Coordinates of C-alpha atoms and ligand atoms in Angstrom, one line a residue:
Chain A
M1 CA -79.9 -26.9 26.6
K2 CA -79.0 -24.9 29.3
A3 CA -78.9 -21.1 28.6
V4 CA -75.1 -20.0 28.7
Q5 CA -74.2 -17.0 30.9
R6 CA -71.6 -15.1 29.3
K7 CA -69.4 -12.3 31.0
M8 CA -67.7 -9.6 29.2
F9 CA -64.0 -8.8 30.1
Y10 CA -62.5 -5.5 28.6
L11 CA -58.9 -6.2 27.9
F12 CA -57.3 -4.6 25.0
S13 CA -57.1 -0.7 24.5
P14 CA -57.7 0.8 21.1
F15 CA -54.0 1.6 20.9
L16 CA -53.0 -1.9 21.1
R17 CA -55.5 -3.0 18.5
I18 CA -54.4 -0.3 16.1
F19 CA -50.7 -1.5 16.7
H20 CA -51.7 -5.1 16.1
W21 CA -53.3 -4.3 12.8
I22 CA -50.6 -2.0 11.7
M23 CA -48.2 -4.9 12.5
V24 CA -50.0 -7.1 10.3
D25 CA -50.0 -5.2 7.5
A26 CA -46.5 -4.0 7.9
I27 CA -45.6 -7.7 8.0
I28 CA -47.3 -8.7 5.0
V29 CA -45.9 -5.5 3.1
M30 CA -42.4 -6.4 4.3
F31 CA -42.3 -9.9 3.7
V32 CA -43.5 -9.6 0.3
T33 CA -41.3 -6.8 -0.6
G34 CA -38.3 -8.4 1.1
I35 CA -38.6 -11.6 -0.9
L36 CA -38.8 -9.4 -4.0
I37 CA -35.6 -7.6 -3.1
A38 CA -33.8 -10.7 -2.2
K39 CA -34.9 -12.4 -5.5
P40 CA -35.9 -9.5 -7.8
P41 CA -38.4 -10.2 -10.5
E42 CA -37.5 -10.1 -14.0
I43 CA -38.0 -7.0 -15.9
N44 CA -37.7 -7.1 -19.9
A45 CA -36.8 -3.4 -20.2
L46 CA -34.3 -2.3 -22.7
E47 CA -32.8 0.6 -21.0
P48 CA -32.9 1.7 -17.3
A49 CA -34.7 5.0 -18.5
Q50 CA -37.6 3.1 -19.9
S51 CA -38.1 0.8 -17.0
M52 CA -40.6 1.6 -13.9
L53 CA -37.4 1.6 -11.3
L54 CA -39.3 -1.4 -9.8
V55 CA -36.6 -2.6 -7.4
N56 CA -36.1 0.9 -6.4
I57 CA -39.8 1.3 -5.4
I58 CA -40.1 -1.9 -3.8
R59 CA -37.2 -1.1 -1.7
Q60 CA -38.7 2.3 -0.6
I61 CA -42.1 0.4 0.1
H62 CA -40.1 -1.9 2.4
F63 CA -38.4 1.2 4.2
L64 CA -41.6 2.9 4.5
A65 CA -43.5 -0.1 6.1
A66 CA -40.4 -0.6 8.4
F67 CA -40.5 2.8 9.7
G68 CA -44.3 2.6 10.1
F69 CA -44.0 -0.5 12.0
C70 CA -41.5 0.9 14.2
A71 CA -43.5 4.2 14.8
S72 CA -46.6 2.1 15.8
F73 CA -44.7 0.6 18.9
V74 CA -45.8 4.1 20.3
F75 CA -49.3 3.1 20.3
R76 CA -48.2 -0.3 22.0
V77 CA -46.2 1.3 24.9
Y78 CA -49.0 4.0 25.3
G79 CA -51.7 1.2 25.4
F80 CA -49.7 -0.5 28.1
I81 CA -49.4 2.7 30.2
I82 CA -53.0 3.7 30.3
N83 CA -54.8 0.1 30.2
K84 CA -54.3 -2.7 32.7
G85 CA -55.3 -5.0 30.1
D86 CA -52.5 -4.4 27.7
R87 CA -49.5 -6.1 28.7
L88 CA -45.9 -5.9 27.1
F89 CA -44.6 -9.3 28.3
P90 CA -45.7 -12.4 30.1
R91 CA -45.1 -12.6 33.8
F92 CA -42.1 -14.8 33.8
W93 CA -41.3 -14.3 37.4
E94 CA -44.7 -15.7 38.7
G95 CA -44.3 -19.3 39.2
H96 CA -47.9 -20.3 38.3
F97 CA -47.2 -19.1 34.7
Y98 CA -45.2 -22.1 34.1
S99 CA -47.5 -24.5 35.3
E100 CA -50.2 -22.9 33.5
T101 CA -48.4 -22.9 30.2
V102 CA -47.6 -26.7 30.7
D103 CA -51.6 -27.1 31.3
V104 CA -52.1 -25.5 28.0
A105 CA -49.6 -27.2 26.1
L106 CA -50.7 -30.6 27.3
H107 CA -54.3 -29.7 26.0
Y108 CA -52.8 -28.8 22.6
M109 CA -50.9 -32.0 22.4
F110 CA -54.4 -33.9 23.2
L111 CA -52.7 -35.4 26.3
R112 CA -55.5 -33.4 28.6
K113 CA -59.2 -33.0 27.6
A114 CA -59.2 -29.3 28.2
H115 CA -57.2 -26.4 29.8
K116 CA -58.2 -24.2 32.4
S117 CA -59.6 -20.9 31.3
Y118 CA -57.4 -17.8 31.0
L119 CA -57.9 -14.3 29.8
R120 CA -54.4 -14.4 28.7
N121 CA -53.5 -17.8 27.2
P122 CA -50.1 -18.5 28.8
L123 CA -48.6 -20.4 25.9
A124 CA -49.9 -17.8 23.3
R125 CA -48.4 -15.0 25.5
M126 CA -45.0 -17.1 25.4
S127 CA -45.2 -17.2 21.7
Y128 CA -45.9 -13.5 21.6
F129 CA -42.6 -12.8 23.5
G130 CA -40.9 -15.2 21.0
L131 CA -42.4 -13.0 18.0
Y132 CA -41.1 -9.7 19.9
V133 CA -37.7 -11.2 20.0
L134 CA -37.6 -11.8 16.0
V135 CA -39.1 -8.5 15.3
L136 CA -36.1 -7.0 17.3
I137 CA -33.6 -9.1 15.6
E138 CA -35.2 -7.8 12.4
V139 CA -35.4 -4.1 13.5
L140 CA -31.7 -4.3 14.4
T141 CA -30.4 -6.1 11.5
G142 CA -32.7 -4.0 9.1
F143 CA -31.4 -0.7 10.5
A144 CA -27.9 -1.9 10.5
M145 CA -28.1 -2.4 6.6
Y146 CA -30.3 0.6 6.1
N147 CA -28.0 3.1 7.8
M148 CA -24.7 1.8 6.5
S149 CA -25.2 3.8 3.4
E150 CA -23.6 6.6 5.5
P151 CA -21.6 4.5 8.0
N152 CA -20.3 7.7 9.9
A153 CA -23.6 9.2 10.4
I154 CA -25.6 8.8 13.6
G155 CA -27.5 6.0 12.3
G156 CA -24.5 4.1 11.3
L157 CA -22.9 4.7 14.6
M158 CA -26.0 3.3 16.4
F159 CA -26.5 0.2 14.6
G160 CA -23.1 -0.4 12.9
W161 CA -22.1 -2.7 15.5
V162 CA -24.8 -5.2 14.6
N163 CA -22.7 -5.9 11.5
T164 CA -19.6 -6.4 13.5
V165 CA -21.2 -8.8 15.9
L166 CA -22.7 -11.1 13.2
G167 CA -19.5 -11.3 11.4
G168 CA -20.1 -9.0 8.5
E169 CA -22.9 -7.2 6.6
M170 CA -23.6 -10.3 4.3
M171 CA -24.3 -12.1 7.6
T172 CA -26.6 -9.4 8.4
H173 CA -28.7 -9.7 5.3
I174 CA -28.9 -13.6 5.7
V175 CA -30.0 -13.4 9.5
H176 CA -32.5 -10.7 8.3
H177 CA -33.8 -13.0 5.5
F178 CA -34.1 -16.1 7.7
T179 CA -35.7 -14.3 10.6
A180 CA -38.5 -13.2 8.3
W181 CA -39.3 -16.7 7.5
A182 CA -39.5 -17.5 11.1
I183 CA -42.0 -14.7 11.6
V184 CA -44.2 -16.3 8.7
L185 CA -44.0 -19.4 10.6
F186 CA -45.1 -17.9 13.8
A187 CA -48.0 -16.2 11.7
S188 CA -49.2 -19.4 10.2
G189 CA -49.2 -21.1 13.6
H190 CA -50.8 -18.0 15.3
L191 CA -53.7 -17.6 12.8
Y192 CA -54.6 -21.2 13.4
M193 CA -54.6 -21.1 17.1
V194 CA -56.6 -18.0 17.4
T195 CA -59.1 -19.3 15.0
R196 CA -59.3 -22.5 16.7
A197 CA -59.7 -20.8 20.1
E198 CA -62.4 -18.4 18.9
F199 CA -64.7 -20.8 17.1
M200 CA -64.0 -24.1 18.9
E201 CA -63.3 -23.3 22.3
G202 CA -65.3 -20.0 22.5
E203 CA -62.2 -17.9 23.8
S204 CA -63.0 -14.7 21.6
E205 CA -59.4 -14.7 20.6
V206 CA -60.1 -13.1 17.2
S207 CA -63.1 -11.0 18.1
S208 CA -61.3 -9.4 21.0
M209 CA -58.6 -7.9 18.7
F210 CA -61.6 -6.1 16.9
S211 CA -63.7 -5.3 19.9
G212 CA -61.2 -5.2 22.7
S213 CA -63.3 -7.5 24.9
K214 CA -63.4 -11.1 25.6
I215 CA -66.9 -12.5 25.9
L216 CA -66.6 -15.7 28.1
A217 CA -69.0 -18.4 29.2
H218 CA -66.5 -19.4 32.4
D219 CA -64.6 -17.4 34.8
P220 CA -61.0 -17.0 33.7
L221 CA -58.5 -17.7 36.6
D222 CA -56.7 -14.5 35.8
A223 CA -59.8 -12.3 35.7
K224 CA -58.5 -10.8 39.0
E225 CA -55.7 -9.2 37.3
L226 CA -57.7 -6.6 35.5
E227 CA -59.2 -5.2 38.6
Chain B
M1 CA -5.3 12.7 15.8
F2 CA -1.8 14.4 15.4
I3 CA 1.4 12.4 15.7
S4 CA 4.4 14.4 15.9
F5 CA 7.0 12.1 14.6
V6 CA 8.5 13.8 11.8
T7 CA 10.9 16.4 13.2
I8 CA 14.1 17.7 11.5
K9 CA 15.5 19.6 14.5
G10 CA 13.5 18.4 17.5
G11 CA 14.8 14.8 17.7
K12 CA 18.1 14.2 19.4
N13 CA 19.5 11.4 17.7
V14 CA 18.4 12.2 14.4
E15 CA 20.6 12.9 11.6
K16 CA 19.6 15.4 8.7
R17 CA 17.5 13.6 6.3
E18 CA 16.5 14.2 2.6
T19 CA 13.2 16.0 2.1
M20 CA 11.2 15.2 -0.9
W21 CA 12.3 18.4 -2.6
E22 CA 15.9 17.5 -2.1
A23 CA 15.4 13.9 -3.4
Y24 CA 13.9 15.3 -6.5
L25 CA 16.8 17.4 -6.9
R26 CA 19.3 14.8 -6.4
R27 CA 17.8 12.8 -9.1
G28 CA 17.8 15.9 -11.5
F29 CA 14.2 16.6 -11.7
S30 CA 12.9 20.0 -12.3
R31 CA 11.0 22.1 -10.1
R32 CA 8.1 21.7 -12.5
T33 CA 8.1 17.8 -12.2
F34 CA 8.4 18.1 -8.4
L35 CA 5.0 20.6 -8.5
K36 CA 3.2 18.2 -10.6
G37 CA 4.1 15.4 -8.1
C38 CA 2.8 17.4 -5.5
V39 CA -0.5 18.3 -7.4
A40 CA -1.1 14.5 -8.1
L41 CA -0.4 13.8 -4.3
T42 CA -2.8 16.4 -3.3
S43 CA -5.8 15.2 -5.2
L44 CA -4.9 11.3 -4.5
M45 CA -5.1 12.2 -1.0
G46 CA -8.7 13.7 -1.3
L47 CA -7.5 17.1 -0.4
S48 CA -8.9 20.2 -1.9
T49 CA -6.6 22.1 -4.3
D50 CA -6.4 24.9 -1.6
M51 CA -4.3 22.5 0.3
L52 CA -1.7 22.3 -2.4
D53 CA 0.4 24.9 -0.6
K54 CA 0.7 22.9 2.3
V55 CA 1.5 19.9 0.5
V56 CA 4.3 21.5 -1.3
E57 CA 5.5 23.0 1.9
A58 CA 5.3 19.7 3.6
A59 CA 7.3 18.0 0.7
E60 CA 9.8 20.9 0.8
T61 CA 10.6 20.9 4.5
K62 CA 9.7 17.5 6.0
P63 CA 12.5 14.8 5.7
L64 CA 11.4 11.6 4.1
P65 CA 9.7 9.4 6.6
V66 CA 11.4 6.2 7.4
V67 CA 9.2 3.3 6.6
I68 CA 9.6 -0.3 7.7
W69 CA 7.6 -2.6 5.6
M70 CA 6.9 -6.0 7.1
H71 CA 5.4 -9.0 5.6
G72 CA 3.7 -11.6 7.7
H73 CA 1.3 -14.4 7.1
E74 CA 0.3 -13.6 3.3
C75 CA 0.7 -14.0 -0.4
T76 CA 2.4 -10.6 -1.0
G77 CA -0.3 -9.9 -3.6
C78 CA -0.8 -6.5 -1.8
D79 CA 3.0 -5.7 -2.9
E80 CA 1.9 -6.7 -6.3
S81 CA -0.9 -4.3 -6.1
F82 CA 1.5 -1.7 -4.8
I83 CA 4.1 -1.6 -7.3
R84 CA 1.6 -1.1 -9.9
S85 CA 0.4 2.4 -8.5
A86 CA 0.3 5.0 -11.2
S87 CA -0.1 8.2 -9.4
P88 CA 2.2 8.5 -7.8
L89 CA 4.3 5.9 -9.3
A90 CA 5.2 3.2 -6.9
S91 CA 8.9 3.7 -7.8
D92 CA 8.9 7.4 -7.3
L93 CA 7.1 6.8 -4.0
V94 CA 9.8 4.2 -2.8
L95 CA 12.9 6.3 -4.4
T96 CA 11.8 9.8 -3.7
N97 CA 8.8 10.1 -1.3
I98 CA 9.8 8.0 1.4
A99 CA 12.8 6.6 3.1
L100 CA 12.1 2.7 2.8
E101 CA 14.6 1.1 5.0
Y102 CA 13.1 -2.3 5.2
D103 CA 10.9 -4.5 2.9
H104 CA 11.3 -8.2 2.4
L105 CA 10.2 -8.0 -1.3
L106 CA 11.6 -4.9 -2.7
S107 CA 15.0 -4.8 -0.9
A108 CA 18.1 -6.1 -2.8
A109 CA 19.6 -7.0 0.6
C110 CA 18.9 -10.2 2.5
G111 CA 20.0 -12.5 5.2
E112 CA 21.6 -11.5 8.4
P113 CA 23.0 -8.1 7.6
F114 CA 19.5 -7.3 6.3
E115 CA 18.0 -8.4 9.8
Q116 CA 20.7 -6.3 11.6
H117 CA 19.7 -3.3 9.4
L118 CA 16.2 -3.6 10.6
E119 CA 17.5 -3.5 14.3
E120 CA 19.6 -0.5 13.6
T121 CA 16.8 1.3 12.0
V122 CA 14.5 0.6 14.8
K123 CA 16.8 1.9 17.2
K124 CA 17.9 5.0 15.3
Y125 CA 14.6 6.2 14.3
Y126 CA 12.6 4.8 17.4
G127 CA 9.3 6.6 17.7
Q128 CA 9.5 8.1 14.4
Y129 CA 9.1 5.4 11.7
I130 CA 5.9 4.6 9.9
L131 CA 5.5 0.9 10.0
A132 CA 3.5 -0.8 7.1
V133 CA 2.5 -4.4 7.7
E134 CA 1.3 -6.9 5.1
G135 CA -0.1 -10.2 6.2
A136 CA -1.8 -11.7 9.2
V137 CA -0.1 -12.8 12.4
S138 CA -0.2 -16.6 13.1
T139 CA -1.0 -17.2 16.6
T140 CA -1.3 -21.0 17.0
N141 CA 1.7 -22.8 18.5
N142 CA 3.3 -19.8 19.5
G143 CA 3.2 -18.2 16.0
T144 CA 5.6 -20.9 14.4
Y145 CA 3.5 -20.9 11.2
C146 CA 4.9 -18.0 10.0
M147 CA 8.6 -17.5 10.6
S148 CA 10.8 -14.5 9.6
G149 CA 14.5 -14.4 10.1
G150 CA 14.3 -17.4 12.5
K151 CA 11.7 -15.8 14.8
P152 CA 7.7 -15.9 14.9
F153 CA 6.5 -13.0 12.7
V154 CA 4.4 -12.1 15.6
D155 CA 7.2 -11.6 18.0
N156 CA 9.0 -9.4 15.2
L157 CA 5.8 -7.5 14.7
Q158 CA 5.4 -6.6 18.3
H159 CA 9.2 -5.8 18.6
V160 CA 9.1 -3.4 15.7
A161 CA 5.5 -2.0 16.6
K162 CA 6.6 -0.7 19.9
G163 CA 8.7 1.9 18.3
A164 CA 6.4 2.9 15.3
A165 CA 4.8 6.4 15.1
A166 CA 2.0 5.1 12.9
I167 CA 1.0 1.6 11.9
I168 CA -0.7 0.8 8.5
A169 CA -2.3 -2.5 8.0
Y170 CA -2.2 -3.1 4.3
G171 CA -4.6 -5.7 2.8
S172 CA -7.4 -8.0 4.5
C173 CA -4.8 -10.2 6.0
A174 CA -3.1 -7.5 8.1
A175 CA -6.5 -6.1 8.8
Y176 CA -8.7 -9.1 9.6
G177 CA -6.8 -12.2 9.3
G178 CA -7.3 -12.7 5.5
I179 CA -8.2 -16.1 3.8
Q180 CA -5.9 -18.2 6.0
A181 CA -8.3 -17.2 8.9
A182 CA -11.1 -18.9 7.3
K183 CA -12.7 -21.7 9.2
P184 CA -11.3 -23.8 10.7
N185 CA -8.3 -21.4 10.8
P186 CA -5.6 -23.9 11.7
T187 CA -2.9 -21.3 12.0
G188 CA -4.8 -19.1 14.3
S189 CA -4.5 -16.1 11.8
A190 CA -5.7 -12.8 13.0
G191 CA -5.3 -9.0 12.1
I192 CA -2.4 -7.4 13.7
S193 CA -4.4 -4.8 15.8
H194 CA -4.6 -6.8 18.9
Y195 CA -0.7 -7.4 18.7
V196 CA 0.6 -4.0 18.4
G197 CA -0.4 -2.7 21.7
T198 CA -2.9 0.2 22.1
K199 CA -1.7 1.9 19.0
Q200 CA -4.4 2.9 16.5
V201 CA -3.9 0.9 13.4
I202 CA -4.7 2.4 9.9
N203 CA -6.9 -0.4 8.3
V204 CA -6.2 -0.6 4.6
P205 CA -8.4 -3.6 3.6
G206 CA -8.8 -5.3 0.3
C207 CA -7.3 -8.2 -1.1
P208 CA -5.4 -6.6 -2.5
P209 CA -6.3 -3.0 -1.8
I210 CA -6.2 -0.7 -4.7
P211 CA -2.7 0.6 -5.6
E212 CA -3.5 4.3 -5.3
V213 CA -5.3 3.8 -2.1
M214 CA -2.0 2.0 -0.6
T215 CA 0.1 4.9 -1.8
G216 CA -2.3 7.4 -1.0
V217 CA -2.6 6.3 2.7
V218 CA 1.3 6.1 3.2
M219 CA 1.8 9.5 1.7
H220 CA -0.8 11.0 3.9
V221 CA 0.9 10.0 6.7
A222 CA 4.2 10.8 5.4
L223 CA 3.4 14.3 4.4
F224 CA 1.3 15.5 7.3
G225 CA 2.6 13.2 10.0
K226 CA -1.0 12.5 11.2
L227 CA -3.3 9.8 10.3
P228 CA -5.9 10.4 7.8
T229 CA -9.7 10.5 9.2
L230 CA -10.6 6.9 10.0
D231 CA -13.8 5.5 10.5
S232 CA -15.1 3.3 13.4
D233 CA -13.3 0.4 12.0
G234 CA -10.0 2.2 11.5
R235 CA -10.3 2.5 7.8
P236 CA -9.6 5.9 6.1
R237 CA -12.9 7.4 5.4
Q238 CA -11.9 8.9 2.2
F239 CA -11.4 5.4 0.6
Y240 CA -13.7 3.2 2.5
G241 CA -16.6 5.6 3.1
N242 CA -18.9 4.3 0.7
R243 CA -20.4 1.1 -0.3
I244 CA -19.5 -0.4 -3.8
H245 CA -23.2 -0.5 -4.5
D246 CA -23.7 3.2 -3.9
T247 CA -20.8 4.2 -6.2
C248 CA -21.5 1.3 -8.8
Y249 CA -22.0 2.4 -12.4
R250 CA -24.5 -0.2 -12.8
R251 CA -26.5 0.8 -9.9
P252 CA -29.1 2.1 -12.3
F253 CA -29.7 -1.3 -13.8
F254 CA -30.2 -2.6 -10.2
D255 CA -32.8 -0.1 -9.5
A256 CA -34.5 -0.8 -12.6
G257 CA -34.5 -4.3 -12.0
M258 CA -32.3 -5.4 -14.7
F259 CA -30.3 -8.2 -13.9
A260 CA -27.9 -10.8 -15.2
D261 CA -29.3 -14.2 -14.2
H262 CA -26.3 -16.4 -15.6
F263 CA -22.8 -15.5 -16.5
D264 CA -23.3 -16.1 -20.1
D265 CA -26.9 -14.6 -20.6
A266 CA -27.8 -11.6 -22.5
G267 CA -28.0 -9.4 -19.3
A268 CA -24.5 -10.3 -18.4
K269 CA -23.3 -9.4 -22.1
A270 CA -25.2 -6.1 -21.7
G271 CA -23.7 -5.2 -18.6
W272 CA -26.4 -5.3 -16.2
C273 CA -26.4 -5.6 -12.5
L274 CA -24.6 -8.6 -11.0
Y275 CA -26.8 -8.6 -8.0
K276 CA -28.3 -11.9 -8.8
L277 CA -24.8 -13.5 -9.3
G278 CA -24.0 -13.0 -5.7
C279 CA -22.5 -9.3 -6.2
R280 CA -21.3 -8.3 -2.7
G281 CA -21.2 -4.5 -3.7
P282 CA -24.2 -3.9 -1.4
E283 CA -22.1 -5.0 1.6
T284 CA -18.8 -3.8 0.5
Y285 CA -16.8 -0.4 1.4
N286 CA -14.0 0.3 -1.0
S287 CA -13.1 2.7 -3.7
C288 CA -13.6 0.2 -6.5
G289 CA -16.5 2.1 -7.9
N290 CA -15.0 5.8 -7.9
L291 CA -11.3 5.2 -8.3
R292 CA -11.3 1.8 -10.1
W293 CA -8.4 -0.2 -10.7
W294 CA -5.2 0.3 -13.1
Q295 CA -5.6 3.9 -13.5
G296 CA -9.4 4.0 -13.7
M297 CA -9.4 1.4 -16.5
S298 CA -12.0 -1.0 -14.8
Y299 CA -12.8 -2.9 -11.8
P300 CA -14.3 -6.3 -11.4
I301 CA -17.8 -5.5 -11.7
Q302 CA -17.1 -3.5 -14.8
S303 CA -15.2 -6.5 -16.1
G304 CA -18.4 -8.6 -15.5
A305 CA -17.4 -10.3 -12.2
P306 CA -19.6 -9.9 -9.3
C307 CA -17.8 -8.2 -6.3
I308 CA -16.7 -10.9 -3.8
G309 CA -16.4 -8.2 -0.9
C310 CA -12.6 -8.6 -0.6
A311 CA -12.3 -5.5 1.6
N312 CA -14.6 -6.8 4.3
A313 CA -13.9 -8.6 7.5
N314 CA -14.5 -12.3 7.1
F315 CA -15.5 -12.0 3.5
W316 CA -14.0 -15.5 3.3
D317 CA -16.6 -16.8 5.6
S318 CA -19.4 -14.6 4.4
G319 CA -22.2 -17.2 5.0
A320 CA -22.9 -17.7 1.0
C321 CA -21.2 -18.9 -2.0
F322 CA -19.7 -16.0 -3.7
S323 CA -22.0 -16.2 -6.6
E324 CA -25.0 -16.6 -4.7
R325 CA -27.1 -14.4 -2.4
L326 CA -28.4 -16.9 0.0
P327 CA -26.4 -19.9 1.4
K328 CA -27.3 -23.4 0.6
Y329 CA -26.7 -26.3 3.1
G330 CA -25.4 -29.4 1.3
P331 CA -28.2 -31.0 -0.8
L332 CA -30.8 -28.8 0.6
P333 CA -32.1 -25.7 -1.4
D334 CA -32.0 -22.2 -0.3
V335 CA -34.0 -20.8 2.7
D336 CA -36.9 -19.4 0.6
I337 CA -37.7 -22.9 -0.7
I338 CA -37.3 -24.3 2.8
G339 CA -39.4 -21.8 4.3
A340 CA -42.0 -22.1 1.8
G341 CA -41.9 -25.8 2.4
L342 CA -42.0 -25.4 6.0
A343 CA -44.9 -23.1 5.6
A344 CA -46.8 -25.7 3.6
A345 CA -46.0 -28.4 6.0
S346 CA -47.5 -26.1 8.7
V347 CA -50.8 -25.7 6.9
V348 CA -51.1 -29.4 6.8
G349 CA -50.0 -29.8 10.4
V350 CA -52.6 -27.2 11.4
A351 CA -55.3 -28.8 9.4
A352 CA -54.5 -32.2 11.1
H353 CA -54.5 -30.7 14.6
G354 CA -57.6 -28.9 13.7
A355 CA -59.4 -32.3 12.7
L356 CA -58.1 -33.9 16.0
S357 CA -59.3 -30.9 17.9
V358 CA -62.8 -31.4 16.4
V359 CA -62.7 -35.1 17.5
Q360 CA -61.5 -34.2 21.0
R361 CA -64.2 -31.5 21.6
H362 CA -66.9 -34.0 20.3
E363 CA -65.7 -36.5 22.9
R364 CA -65.8 -33.7 25.5
D365 CA -69.4 -32.7 24.6
K366 CA -70.5 -36.2 24.7
A367 CA -68.9 -37.0 28.2
E368 CA -70.3 -33.5 29.5
A369 CA -73.6 -34.4 28.2
K370 CA -73.6 -37.9 29.9
E371 CA -72.5 -36.2 33.1
N372 CA -75.2 -33.7 33.0
E373 CA -77.7 -36.6 32.3
G374 CA -76.5 -38.5 35.3
K375 CA -76.8 -35.5 37.5
E376 CA -80.3 -34.9 36.2
Q377 CA -81.4 -38.6 37.0
V378 CA -79.8 -38.5 40.3
A379 CA -81.7 -35.1 41.1
G380 CA -84.9 -36.6 39.7
K381 CA -85.0 -39.7 42.3
Ligands
SF4_401 S1 -23.2 -4.9 -9.8 FE1 -23.2 -5.1 -7.6 S2 -22.4 -3.3 -6.8 FE2 -23.1 -2.7 -8.8 S3 -25.2 -2.3 -8.7 FE3 -25.3 -4.5 -9.1 S4 -25.3 -5.1 -6.9 FE4 -24.8 -3.1 -6.6
SF4_402 S1 -15.1 -5.1 -6.5 FE1 -15.1 -6.2 -4.3 S2 -14.1 -8.1 -4.5 FE2 -13.2 -6.7 -6.2 S3 -11.6 -5.6 -5.5 FE3 -13.4 -4.4 -5.1 S4 -14.0 -4.8 -3.0 FE4 -12.6 -6.4 -3.7

């Protein structure tokens, strides 16, 4: 066995990492509470006065997590400003992005033995963009419902149009609920792909979200972008 | 938004019309009855009692507003609601509070003379009358699916709306198209607002609207000559400013997590929250929760029926069955079960992919090892 030479690439600022883990927690909390709100559990209280106001508390937790999540985007954007490694979106405007995405996709479909090495796996980046779209839908529909308890206040005026666009507030509830499931499906795929990349391909996808650095045995194609 | 359409002296071609006070006098009512009527109106319009003077003054001096009430693509259920208004009594309203010149349902006259009277009224009070519209417009095939007096309703509406000082859309049909606008909407039903030019329409949705809301809105316009405060959807804020859910007396049960699961279970009998039975209260803006129906006697939720959101645009295509919170698609279960199924499937898929990846990697390593061996041999020679 040859000794493997490894290089370290610093990619993710602490702000991005904090954001990432807040997002993970918030999504778990919001998914669980959201399902409970849509299908509340049975409580066998005899009087509202004797109950623990369960649904009310669940809703408050959901809202709290939602506000925390939205606020955490401050970290994400700040990281993007101060650190070259943090990037908000994939570089759609660069032609090689597409051929590289195909390269990775073919590998994952077992049509290619391996894909070239990238610091930022283009297919994964594409999926994160998809996640942001889903999150945006959740934020818009979420605030559209939340703020309509006072339709003529500023929040109602800012987000009320979402209900109109979707064809009614009930539709907003439904879209919000469906999108939540889409996010769960994304999460299950994401969890697998990063674990696979970390332990099978040696791509530090999991560890870099703790340490910020990727330690790679090969020279990634996009290493120059960090300079 | 002020509309100066009720003027006694100003208008050139306006004859002297009765005021509300004069109408009361003519009918032999006492001053006391008149004042009581004014008090009722004040509270109904959601004004503070400080405003009573203004209301009395308006009732004494403003001539009764001319109202033209048109019916379009609808079931006249809104009229059924309207005539059950208790404060003010619909009969009082029609006979002493407004000058109702044209109404398909309430007028004794009919036929050609009646249509002629409409023409005359439009000419005589051009720019001053209140137009109340019930029913949607039908637009497909030039609107021939809803004809009135031999003409498509949409044409009649456009004609009369031109001279209206204020337009009230009564009911979800006039406001949003109504049940006949449900997919696939064969008659091209739509709310009236796009067919009356640029005029602001007061939307009074509901299927039907609450009687007192109907009378309250027209009296507001009649007495003050201006529109009530409207929200961004053109609905009077006073009546449509809150969700049913936020005013519902069953809300404590919701917060406590006490729900009726079936229409015949103990929770339903005990009057617990109807959320799980598809109640649209959390999505609906109306006064059912605070004004209630039939002089505050009850409202659907109080009677054990979940709200269907009848005051919402598109409530007929709201996505899920009225008694359910989440839609189902044919034989498929709701999204929670589909989602959980997909998540389970993704776990299986991922496991399979992982296994295949292990195989692939193994092959790759083997191939690499062979290659290296080959190279070493070449180097060794
Ligand atoms: S019955 Fe309907 S409106 Fe009333 S609290 Fe329950 S969900 Fe809300
Ligand atoms: S409770 Fe809901 S469905 Fe019933 S009348 Fe009121 S708004 Fe309409």
